[in-house]
Coordinates of C-alpha atoms and ligand atoms in Angstrom, one line a residue:
X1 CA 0.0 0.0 0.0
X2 CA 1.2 3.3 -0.8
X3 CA 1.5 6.0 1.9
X4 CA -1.1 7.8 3.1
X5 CA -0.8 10.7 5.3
X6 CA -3.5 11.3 8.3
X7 CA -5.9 13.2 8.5
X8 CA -7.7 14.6 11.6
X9 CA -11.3 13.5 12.0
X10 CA -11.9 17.3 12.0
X11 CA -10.8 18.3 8.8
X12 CA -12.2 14.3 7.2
X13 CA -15.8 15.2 8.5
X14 CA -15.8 18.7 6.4
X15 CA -13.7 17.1 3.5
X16 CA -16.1 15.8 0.1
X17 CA -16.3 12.0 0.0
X18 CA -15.0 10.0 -2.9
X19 CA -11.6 9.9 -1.6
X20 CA -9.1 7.1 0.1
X21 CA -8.5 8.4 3.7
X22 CA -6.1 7.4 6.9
X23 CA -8.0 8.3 10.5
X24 CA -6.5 7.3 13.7
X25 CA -8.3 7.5 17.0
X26 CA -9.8 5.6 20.2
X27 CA -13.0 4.1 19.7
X28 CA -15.8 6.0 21.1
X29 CA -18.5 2.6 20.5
X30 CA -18.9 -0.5 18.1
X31 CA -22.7 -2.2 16.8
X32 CA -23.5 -4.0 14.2
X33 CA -24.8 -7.7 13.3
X34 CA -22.8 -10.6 11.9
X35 CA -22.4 -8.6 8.3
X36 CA -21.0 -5.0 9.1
X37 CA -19.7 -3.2 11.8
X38 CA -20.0 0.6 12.9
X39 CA -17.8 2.4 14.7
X40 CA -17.1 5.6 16.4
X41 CA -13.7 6.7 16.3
X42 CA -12.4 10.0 18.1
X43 CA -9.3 11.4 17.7
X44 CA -10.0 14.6 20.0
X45 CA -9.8 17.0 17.2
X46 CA -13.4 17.3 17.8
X47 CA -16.6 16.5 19.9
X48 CA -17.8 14.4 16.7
X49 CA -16.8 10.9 16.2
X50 CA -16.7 9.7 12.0
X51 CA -18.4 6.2 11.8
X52 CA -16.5 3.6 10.8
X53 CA -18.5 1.1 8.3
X54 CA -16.5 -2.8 7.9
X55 CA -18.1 -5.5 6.2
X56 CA -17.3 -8.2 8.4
X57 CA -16.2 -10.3 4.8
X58 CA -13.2 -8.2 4.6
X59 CA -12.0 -8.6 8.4
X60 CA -10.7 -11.5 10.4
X61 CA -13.4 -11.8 13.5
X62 CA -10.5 -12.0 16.1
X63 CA -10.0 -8.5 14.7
X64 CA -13.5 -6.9 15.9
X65 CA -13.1 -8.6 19.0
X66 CA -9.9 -6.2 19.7
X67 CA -12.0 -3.5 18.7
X68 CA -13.7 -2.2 21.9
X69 CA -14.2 1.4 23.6
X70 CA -10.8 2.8 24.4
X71 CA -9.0 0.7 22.2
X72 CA -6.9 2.9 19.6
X73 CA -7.2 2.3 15.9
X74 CA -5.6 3.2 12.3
X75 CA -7.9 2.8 9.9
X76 CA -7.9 3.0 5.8
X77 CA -10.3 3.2 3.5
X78 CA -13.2 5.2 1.3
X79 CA -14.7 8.6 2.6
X80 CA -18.5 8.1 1.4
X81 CA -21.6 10.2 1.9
X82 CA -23.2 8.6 5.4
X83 CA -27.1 8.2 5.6
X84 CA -27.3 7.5 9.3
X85 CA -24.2 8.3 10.9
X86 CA -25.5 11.7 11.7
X87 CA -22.8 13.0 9.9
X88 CA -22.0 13.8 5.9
X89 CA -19.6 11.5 5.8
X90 CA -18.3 8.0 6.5
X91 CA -15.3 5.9 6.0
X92 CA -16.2 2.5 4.3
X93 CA -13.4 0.8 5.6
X94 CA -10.1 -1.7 3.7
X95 CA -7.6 -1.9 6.5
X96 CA -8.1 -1.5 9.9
X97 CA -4.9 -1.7 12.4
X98 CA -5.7 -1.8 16.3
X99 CA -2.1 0.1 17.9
X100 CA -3.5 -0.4 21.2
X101 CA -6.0 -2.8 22.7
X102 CA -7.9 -1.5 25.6
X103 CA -9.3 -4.0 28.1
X104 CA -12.9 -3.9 28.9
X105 CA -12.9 -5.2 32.0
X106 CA -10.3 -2.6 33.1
X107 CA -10.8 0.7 31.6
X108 CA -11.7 2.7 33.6
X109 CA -14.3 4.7 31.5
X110 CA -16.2 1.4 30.2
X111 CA -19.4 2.4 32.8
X112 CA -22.0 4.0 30.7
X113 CA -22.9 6.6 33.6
X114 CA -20.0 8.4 34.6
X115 CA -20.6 11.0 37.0
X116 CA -18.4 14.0 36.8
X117 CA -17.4 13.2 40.5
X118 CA -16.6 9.6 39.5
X119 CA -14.6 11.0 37.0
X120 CA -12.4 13.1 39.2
X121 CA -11.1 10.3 40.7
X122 CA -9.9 8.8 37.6
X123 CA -8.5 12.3 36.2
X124 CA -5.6 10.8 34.3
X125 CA -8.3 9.0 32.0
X126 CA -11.5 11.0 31.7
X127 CA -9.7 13.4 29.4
X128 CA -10.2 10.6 27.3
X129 CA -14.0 11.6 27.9
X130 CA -16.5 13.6 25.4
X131 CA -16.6 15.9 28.1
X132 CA -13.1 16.5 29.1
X133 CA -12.4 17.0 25.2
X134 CA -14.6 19.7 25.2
X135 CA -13.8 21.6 28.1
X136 CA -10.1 21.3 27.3
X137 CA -10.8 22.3 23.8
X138 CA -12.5 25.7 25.0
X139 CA -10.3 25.8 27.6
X140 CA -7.0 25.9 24.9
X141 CA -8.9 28.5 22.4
X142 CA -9.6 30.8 25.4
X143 CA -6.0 31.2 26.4
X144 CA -5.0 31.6 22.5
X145 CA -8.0 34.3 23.0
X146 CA -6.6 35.8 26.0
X147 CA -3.3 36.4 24.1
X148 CA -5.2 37.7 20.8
X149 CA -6.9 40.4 22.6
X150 CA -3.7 42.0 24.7
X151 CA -1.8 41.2 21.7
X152 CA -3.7 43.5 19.1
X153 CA -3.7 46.2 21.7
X154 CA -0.5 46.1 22.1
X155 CA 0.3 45.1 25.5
X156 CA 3.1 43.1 26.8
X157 CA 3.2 39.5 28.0
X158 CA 5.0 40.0 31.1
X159 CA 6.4 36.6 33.2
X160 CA 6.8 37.2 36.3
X161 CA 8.1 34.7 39.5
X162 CA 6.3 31.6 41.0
X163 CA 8.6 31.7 43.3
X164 CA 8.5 35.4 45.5
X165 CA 9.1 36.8 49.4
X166 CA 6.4 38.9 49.5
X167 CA 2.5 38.2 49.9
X168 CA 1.2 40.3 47.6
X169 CA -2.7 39.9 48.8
X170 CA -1.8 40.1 52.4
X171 CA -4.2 37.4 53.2
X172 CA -1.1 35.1 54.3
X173 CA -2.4 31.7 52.0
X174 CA 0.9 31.1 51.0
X175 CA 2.5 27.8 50.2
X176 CA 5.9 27.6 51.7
X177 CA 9.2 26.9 49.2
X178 CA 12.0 25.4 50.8
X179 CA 14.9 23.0 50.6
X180 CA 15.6 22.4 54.0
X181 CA 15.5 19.1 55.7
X182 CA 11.9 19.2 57.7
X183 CA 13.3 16.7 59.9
X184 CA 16.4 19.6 61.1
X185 CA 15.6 22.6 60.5
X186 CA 18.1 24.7 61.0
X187 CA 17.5 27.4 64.1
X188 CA 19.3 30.5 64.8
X189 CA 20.5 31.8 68.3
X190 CA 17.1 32.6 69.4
X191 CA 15.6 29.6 68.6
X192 CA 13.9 31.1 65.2
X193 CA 14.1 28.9 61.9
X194 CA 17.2 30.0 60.0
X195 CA 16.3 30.6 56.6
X196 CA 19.7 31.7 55.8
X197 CA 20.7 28.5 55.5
X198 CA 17.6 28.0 53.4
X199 CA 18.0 27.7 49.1
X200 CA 17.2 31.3 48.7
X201 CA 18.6 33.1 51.6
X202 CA 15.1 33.4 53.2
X203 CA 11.8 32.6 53.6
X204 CA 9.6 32.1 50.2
X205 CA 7.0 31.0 48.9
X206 CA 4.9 30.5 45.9
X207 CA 2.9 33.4 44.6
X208 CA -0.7 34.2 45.4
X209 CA -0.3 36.6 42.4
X210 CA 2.1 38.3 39.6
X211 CA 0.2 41.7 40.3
X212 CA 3.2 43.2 42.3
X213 CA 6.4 42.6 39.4
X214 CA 3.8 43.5 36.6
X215 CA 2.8 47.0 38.0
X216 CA 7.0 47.2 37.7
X217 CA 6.1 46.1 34.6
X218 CA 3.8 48.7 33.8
X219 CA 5.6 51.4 35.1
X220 CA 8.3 50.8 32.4
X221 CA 6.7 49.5 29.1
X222 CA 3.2 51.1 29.5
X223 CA 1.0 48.1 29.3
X224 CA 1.1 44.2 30.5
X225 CA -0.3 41.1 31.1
X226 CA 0.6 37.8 32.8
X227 CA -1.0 34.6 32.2
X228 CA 0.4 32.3 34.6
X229 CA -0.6 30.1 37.6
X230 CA -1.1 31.1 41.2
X231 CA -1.1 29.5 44.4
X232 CA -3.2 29.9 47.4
X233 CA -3.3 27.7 50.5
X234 CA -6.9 28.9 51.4
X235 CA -8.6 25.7 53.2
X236 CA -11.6 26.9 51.2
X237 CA -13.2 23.2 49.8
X238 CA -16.1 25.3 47.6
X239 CA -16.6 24.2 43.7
X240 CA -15.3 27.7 42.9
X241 CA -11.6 27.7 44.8
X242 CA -8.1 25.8 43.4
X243 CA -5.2 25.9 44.9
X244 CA -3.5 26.4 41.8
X245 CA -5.4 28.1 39.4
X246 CA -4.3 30.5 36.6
X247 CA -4.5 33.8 36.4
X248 CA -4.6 36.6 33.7
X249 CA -3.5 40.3 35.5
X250 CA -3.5 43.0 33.1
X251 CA -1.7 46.1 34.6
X252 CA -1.9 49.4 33.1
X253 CA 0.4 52.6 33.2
X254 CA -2.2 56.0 32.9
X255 CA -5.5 54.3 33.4
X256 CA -7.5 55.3 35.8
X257 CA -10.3 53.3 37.7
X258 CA -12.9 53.7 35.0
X259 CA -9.9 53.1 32.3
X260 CA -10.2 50.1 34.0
X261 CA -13.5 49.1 34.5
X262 CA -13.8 49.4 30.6
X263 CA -11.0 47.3 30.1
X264 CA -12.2 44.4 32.2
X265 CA -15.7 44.5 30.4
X266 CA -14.4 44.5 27.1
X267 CA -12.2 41.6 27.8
X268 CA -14.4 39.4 29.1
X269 CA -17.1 39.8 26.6
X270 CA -13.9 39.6 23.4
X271 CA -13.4 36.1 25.2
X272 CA -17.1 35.0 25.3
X273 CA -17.3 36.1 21.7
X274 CA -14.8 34.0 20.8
X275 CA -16.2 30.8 22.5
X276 CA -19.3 31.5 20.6
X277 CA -17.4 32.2 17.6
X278 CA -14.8 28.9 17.8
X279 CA -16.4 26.6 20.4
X280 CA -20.0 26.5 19.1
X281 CA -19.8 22.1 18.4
X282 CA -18.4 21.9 22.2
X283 CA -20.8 24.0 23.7
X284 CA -23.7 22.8 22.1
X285 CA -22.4 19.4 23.3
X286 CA -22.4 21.1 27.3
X287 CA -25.1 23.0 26.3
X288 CA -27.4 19.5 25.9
X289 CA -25.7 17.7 28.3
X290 CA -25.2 20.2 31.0
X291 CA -26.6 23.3 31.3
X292 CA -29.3 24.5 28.7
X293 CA -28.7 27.7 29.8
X294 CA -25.4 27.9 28.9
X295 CA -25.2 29.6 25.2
X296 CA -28.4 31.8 26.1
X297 CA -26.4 32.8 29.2
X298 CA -23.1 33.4 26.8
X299 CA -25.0 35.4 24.5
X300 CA -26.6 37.5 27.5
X301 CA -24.2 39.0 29.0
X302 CA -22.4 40.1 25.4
X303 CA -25.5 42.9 24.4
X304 CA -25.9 44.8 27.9
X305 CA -23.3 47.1 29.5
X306 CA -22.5 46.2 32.7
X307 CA -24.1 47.4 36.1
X308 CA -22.1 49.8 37.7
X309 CA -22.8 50.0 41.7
X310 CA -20.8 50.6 44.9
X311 CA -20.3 48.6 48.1
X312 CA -21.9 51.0 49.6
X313 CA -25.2 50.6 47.6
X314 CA -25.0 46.8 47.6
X315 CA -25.2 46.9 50.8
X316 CA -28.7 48.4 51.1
X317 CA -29.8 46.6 48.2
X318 CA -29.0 43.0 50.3
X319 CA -30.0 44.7 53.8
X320 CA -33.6 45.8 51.7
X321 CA -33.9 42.1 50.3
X322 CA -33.1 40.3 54.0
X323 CA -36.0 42.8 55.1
X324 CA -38.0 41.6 52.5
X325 CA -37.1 38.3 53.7
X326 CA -34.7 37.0 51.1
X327 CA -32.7 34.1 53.5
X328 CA -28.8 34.4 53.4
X329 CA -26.4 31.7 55.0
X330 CA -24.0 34.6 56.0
X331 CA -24.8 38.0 57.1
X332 CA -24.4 41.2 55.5
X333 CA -23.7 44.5 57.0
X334 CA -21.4 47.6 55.8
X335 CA -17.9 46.2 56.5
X336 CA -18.4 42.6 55.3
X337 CA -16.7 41.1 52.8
X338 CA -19.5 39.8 50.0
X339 CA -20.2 35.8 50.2
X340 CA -20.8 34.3 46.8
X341 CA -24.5 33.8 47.5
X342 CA -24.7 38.1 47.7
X343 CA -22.9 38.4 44.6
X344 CA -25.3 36.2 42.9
X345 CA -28.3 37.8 44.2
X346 CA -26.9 41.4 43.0
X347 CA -26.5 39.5 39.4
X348 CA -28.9 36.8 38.7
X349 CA -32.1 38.9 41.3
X350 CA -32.0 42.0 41.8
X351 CA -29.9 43.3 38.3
X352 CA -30.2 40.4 35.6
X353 CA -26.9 41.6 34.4
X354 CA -22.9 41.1 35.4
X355 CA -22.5 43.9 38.0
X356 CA -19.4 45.8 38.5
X357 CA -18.8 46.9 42.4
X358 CA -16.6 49.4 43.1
X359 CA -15.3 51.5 46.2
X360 CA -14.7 48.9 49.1
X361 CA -14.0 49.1 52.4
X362 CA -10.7 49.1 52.9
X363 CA -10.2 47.1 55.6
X364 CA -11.3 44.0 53.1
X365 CA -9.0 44.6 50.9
X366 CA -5.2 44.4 50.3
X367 CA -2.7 47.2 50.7
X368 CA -2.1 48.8 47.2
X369 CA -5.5 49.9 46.5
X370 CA -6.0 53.5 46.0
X371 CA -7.5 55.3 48.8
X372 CA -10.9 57.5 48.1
X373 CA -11.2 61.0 49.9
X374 CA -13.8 59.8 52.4
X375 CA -10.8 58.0 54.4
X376 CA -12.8 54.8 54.5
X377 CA -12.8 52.9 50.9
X378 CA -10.8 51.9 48.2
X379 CA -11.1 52.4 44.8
X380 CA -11.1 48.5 44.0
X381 CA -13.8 46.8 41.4
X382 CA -14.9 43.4 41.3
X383 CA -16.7 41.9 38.4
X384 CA -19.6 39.6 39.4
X385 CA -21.3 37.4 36.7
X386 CA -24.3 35.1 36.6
X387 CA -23.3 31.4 38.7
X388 CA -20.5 32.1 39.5
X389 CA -20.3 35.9 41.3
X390 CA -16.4 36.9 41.3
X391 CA -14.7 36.3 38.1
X392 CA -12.5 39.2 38.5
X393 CA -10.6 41.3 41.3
X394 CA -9.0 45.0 40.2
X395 CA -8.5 48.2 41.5
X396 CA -7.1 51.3 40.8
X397 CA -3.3 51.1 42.8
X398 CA -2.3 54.1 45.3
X399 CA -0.2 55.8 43.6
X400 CA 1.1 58.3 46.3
X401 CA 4.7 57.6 48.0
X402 CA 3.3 58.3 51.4
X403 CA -0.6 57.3 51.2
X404 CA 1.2 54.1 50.2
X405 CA 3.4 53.8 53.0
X406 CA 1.1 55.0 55.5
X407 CA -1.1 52.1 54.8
X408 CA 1.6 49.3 55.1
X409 CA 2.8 51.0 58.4
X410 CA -0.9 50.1 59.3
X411 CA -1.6 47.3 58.8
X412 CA 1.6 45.9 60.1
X413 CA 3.2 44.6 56.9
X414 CA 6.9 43.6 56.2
X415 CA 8.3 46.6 54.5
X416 CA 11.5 45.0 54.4
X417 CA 10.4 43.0 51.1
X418 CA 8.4 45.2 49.8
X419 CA 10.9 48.2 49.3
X420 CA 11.2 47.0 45.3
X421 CA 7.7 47.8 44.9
X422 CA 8.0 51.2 47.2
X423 CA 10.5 52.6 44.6
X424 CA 7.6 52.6 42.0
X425 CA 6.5 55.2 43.8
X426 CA 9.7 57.1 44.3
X427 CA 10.3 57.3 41.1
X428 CA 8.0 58.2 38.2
X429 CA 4.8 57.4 40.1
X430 CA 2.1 57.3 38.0
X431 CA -1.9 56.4 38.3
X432 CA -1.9 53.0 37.1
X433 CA -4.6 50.7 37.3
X434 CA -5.3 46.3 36.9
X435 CA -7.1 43.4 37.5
X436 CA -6.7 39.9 37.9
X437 CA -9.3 37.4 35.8
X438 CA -9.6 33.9 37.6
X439 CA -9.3 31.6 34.4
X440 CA -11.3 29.0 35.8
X441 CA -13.7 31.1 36.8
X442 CA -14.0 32.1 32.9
X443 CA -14.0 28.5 32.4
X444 CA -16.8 28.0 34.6
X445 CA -18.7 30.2 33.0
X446 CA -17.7 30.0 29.4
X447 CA -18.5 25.4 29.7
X448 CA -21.5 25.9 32.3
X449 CA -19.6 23.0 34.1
X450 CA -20.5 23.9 37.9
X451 CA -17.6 22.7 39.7
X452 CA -14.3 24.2 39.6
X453 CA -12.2 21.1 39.3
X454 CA -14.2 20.1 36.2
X455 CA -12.5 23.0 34.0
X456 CA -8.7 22.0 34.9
X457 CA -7.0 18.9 33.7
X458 CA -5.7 18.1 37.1
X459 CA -7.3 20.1 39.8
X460 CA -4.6 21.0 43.1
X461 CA -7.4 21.3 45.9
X462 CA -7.4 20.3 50.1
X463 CA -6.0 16.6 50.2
X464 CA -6.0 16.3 46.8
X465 CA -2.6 16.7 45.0
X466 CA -3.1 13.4 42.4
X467 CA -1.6 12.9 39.3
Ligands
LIG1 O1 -9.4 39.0 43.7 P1 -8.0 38.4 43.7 O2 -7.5 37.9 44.9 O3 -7.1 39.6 43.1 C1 -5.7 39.5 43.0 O4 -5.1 38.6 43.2 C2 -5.2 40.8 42.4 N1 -3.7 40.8 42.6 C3 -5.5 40.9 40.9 C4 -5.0 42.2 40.3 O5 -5.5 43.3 40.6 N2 -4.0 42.1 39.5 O6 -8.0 37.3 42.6 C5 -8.3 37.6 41.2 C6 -9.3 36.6 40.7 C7 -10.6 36.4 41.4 O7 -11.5 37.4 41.0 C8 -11.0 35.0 41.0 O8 -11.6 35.0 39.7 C9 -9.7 34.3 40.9 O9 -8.7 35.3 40.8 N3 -9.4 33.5 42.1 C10 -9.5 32.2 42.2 N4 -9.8 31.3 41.3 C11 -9.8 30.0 41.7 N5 -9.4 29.6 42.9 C12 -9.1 30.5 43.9 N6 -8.7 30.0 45.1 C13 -9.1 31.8 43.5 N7 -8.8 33.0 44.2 C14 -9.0 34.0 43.3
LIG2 MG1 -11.0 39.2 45.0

């Protein structure tokens, strides 16, 4: 036989029939009877299979006993229209090679019902799963989206450390780095642990975010972004927390708060665009198997602006509903910190729209937000959207030398590693604005999967560090 180059199941089910074709893939299901077998055969180039017709004349039996689900074929023969496949096209098989057999009695994905929890504990293999293709399939074209969009405006991928000394949230959920022996661990004269002795010289850790180095960034090249993972040890066990998740923080030189603001909802609704755009076979597969809200959902949020509305006024709204007698597991009052189940009602009840809060107490949030004239809030913005509530955390940063060292002084903090960042304030200070997008949030909204740990290949939560 001469050779024949592959081609992806993709490209075969939009190709005309009438030619000889080479797929490979794992097969998805076989039927038939005694004369001809079907088969579905996935290569993961797409949520659609291409049916595989063989007249049993032409194949050895012991052959199509190899064939079962998971197994991995090669197989030759004629593209032809199909009739019931479902599809435009078939392959009427010659040859069919089986590179790896797959034991039914072992695979792990032979059970018809696989629940999505099931599935987590066989994460190695349930990417091999319709669902898992398609969620990592959206999940690759929205990073290659997330690039597109800083890219034509011109910003700067910036990489900054996993490894840092400094906590840039201040909320202290940071994993420790270190290369001493845990079993003698070096002390120093006053019985302290001696990180001296330690890899780096000190004590670090892994970063809870690149926010700090890219506003050093910013300050020098105008406009950046990361795209990189974080790391937070928060014992938080909810389907909306990781461990390690990734993180997109845009920082930018000259923008203001609202600069912002307009930033973040552009950006979010480019990369729902884009889903609907390049994702449409893989979310119509979520979208029927999952959540038939989803695409509506998508498609709302792209039409509307966003709903401006402080902390402040949230904070009526939710104390009027809980009059009204709207039940809440945790309680609100000015000074709290929002629970998911608020954000949700500001979205999905009492707006209908992604909401946009702005001005914060301070005290809730971290040290480098910048401080508005009444003395009591920060001009921070979160970005709530429907299901999930917090997708994305921003602010604009204090820019002034002292206001900025003030508020360290107050709240206690090292300044000892945080003198790098003080100097973008000595010199050249600037307003500067960013935010930080959770990327599985995104995901979570952008598949309609509801648990965090379904849009990550190998989810990094509480006790659970596998594969
Ligand atoms: O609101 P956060 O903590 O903000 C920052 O880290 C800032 N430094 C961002 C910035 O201004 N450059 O986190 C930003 C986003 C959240 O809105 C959320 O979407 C996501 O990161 N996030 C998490 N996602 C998954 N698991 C966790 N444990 C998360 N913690 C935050
Ligand atoms: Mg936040």
């Amino acid at each position: 036989m001469e050779t024949l180059k592959r081609t992806k199941i993709k490209d075969l089910l939009a190709t005309k029939p009438g030619i000889e074709v080479l797929a490979k893939g794992w097969v998805r299901t076989k039927r038939g009877n005694k004369q001809v077998k079907f088969i579905a055969l996935n290569d993961g180039s797409t949520i659609n299979n291409i049916q595989i017709v063989a007249n049993a004349e032409l194949f050895d039996e012991e052959l199509f006993k190899k064939i079962t689900t998971g197994a991995s074929l090669s197989v030759r023969g004629k593209l032809v229209e199909s009739v019931g496949s479902g599809q435009a096209v078939e392959i009427q098989a010659t040859d069919i090679q089986v590179l790896g057999e797959c034991d039914p009695m072992r695979f792990p994905l032979q059970k018809k019902d696989t629940t999505l929890e099931y599935l987590r504990s066989v994460a190695h293999m349930r990417l091999r799963t319709n669902t898992f293709g398609a969620v990592l399939r959206i999940r690759n074209q929205m990073a290659f989206a997330i690039h597109t969009f800083f890219n034509q405006k011109g910003f700067v991928y910036l990489h900054t450390p996993l490894i840092t000394e400094s906590d840039a949230e201040g909320a202290g959920d940071m994993f420790q780095v270190t290369t001493m022996d845990l079993k003698n661990i070096p002390l120093d004269k006053k019985g302290n642990v001696d990180f001296s002795k330690d890899f780096f010289g000190k004590k670090t850790s892994l970063t809870v975010s690149g926010q700090l180095e890219g506003e050093l960034g910013a300050t020098a090249v105008g406009e950046i972004y990361t795209f990189g993972p974080t790391f937070r040890a928060e014992n938080s066990n909810t389907p909306r927390h990781l461990a390690e998740f990734w993180m997109i923080e845009p920082e930018m030189a000259f923008y203001d708060i609202n600069d912002n603001m307009e930033l973040a909802e552009e950006f979010v609704k480019f990369l729902v665009q884009w889903a609907l755009d390049h994702c449409m076979d893989d979310l119509k597969f979520l979208n029927d198997k999952y959540d038939d809200g989803l695409i509506e959902r998508m498609k709302s949020v792209l039409g509307i602006a966003f709903q401006k509305v402080t902390y402040t006024e949230a904070v009526e709204i939710l104390e009027k509903a809980i009059a009204d007698g709207v039940k809440f597991e945790y309680p609100v009052h000015w000074g709290t910190d929002f629970q998911s189940e608020h954000e949700r009602y500001l979205v999905e009840k009492h707006f209908g729209k992604p909401v946009i809060l702005i001005d914060f107490p301070k005290d809730i949030k971290a040290f480098y937000m910048k401080q508005n004239e009444d003395g009591r809030t920060v001009r921070g913005m979160d970005v709530l959207f429907p299901k999930i509530g917090e997708i994305i955390g921003g602010s604009e940063r204090e820019a002034s030398l002292e206001k900025l060292e003030t508020r360290i002084e107050e709240l206690g903090m090292s300044r000892k590693n945080l003198e790098w960042y003080i100097d973008t304030r000595r010199y050249g200070s600037v307003p500067h604005s960013g935010f930080g997008l959770g990327f599985e949030r995104l995901l979570l909204f952008v598949t309609g999967m509801s648990n965090i740990r379904d849009v990550i290949p190998f989810p990094r939560t509480p006790k659970n560090a596998e594969f």
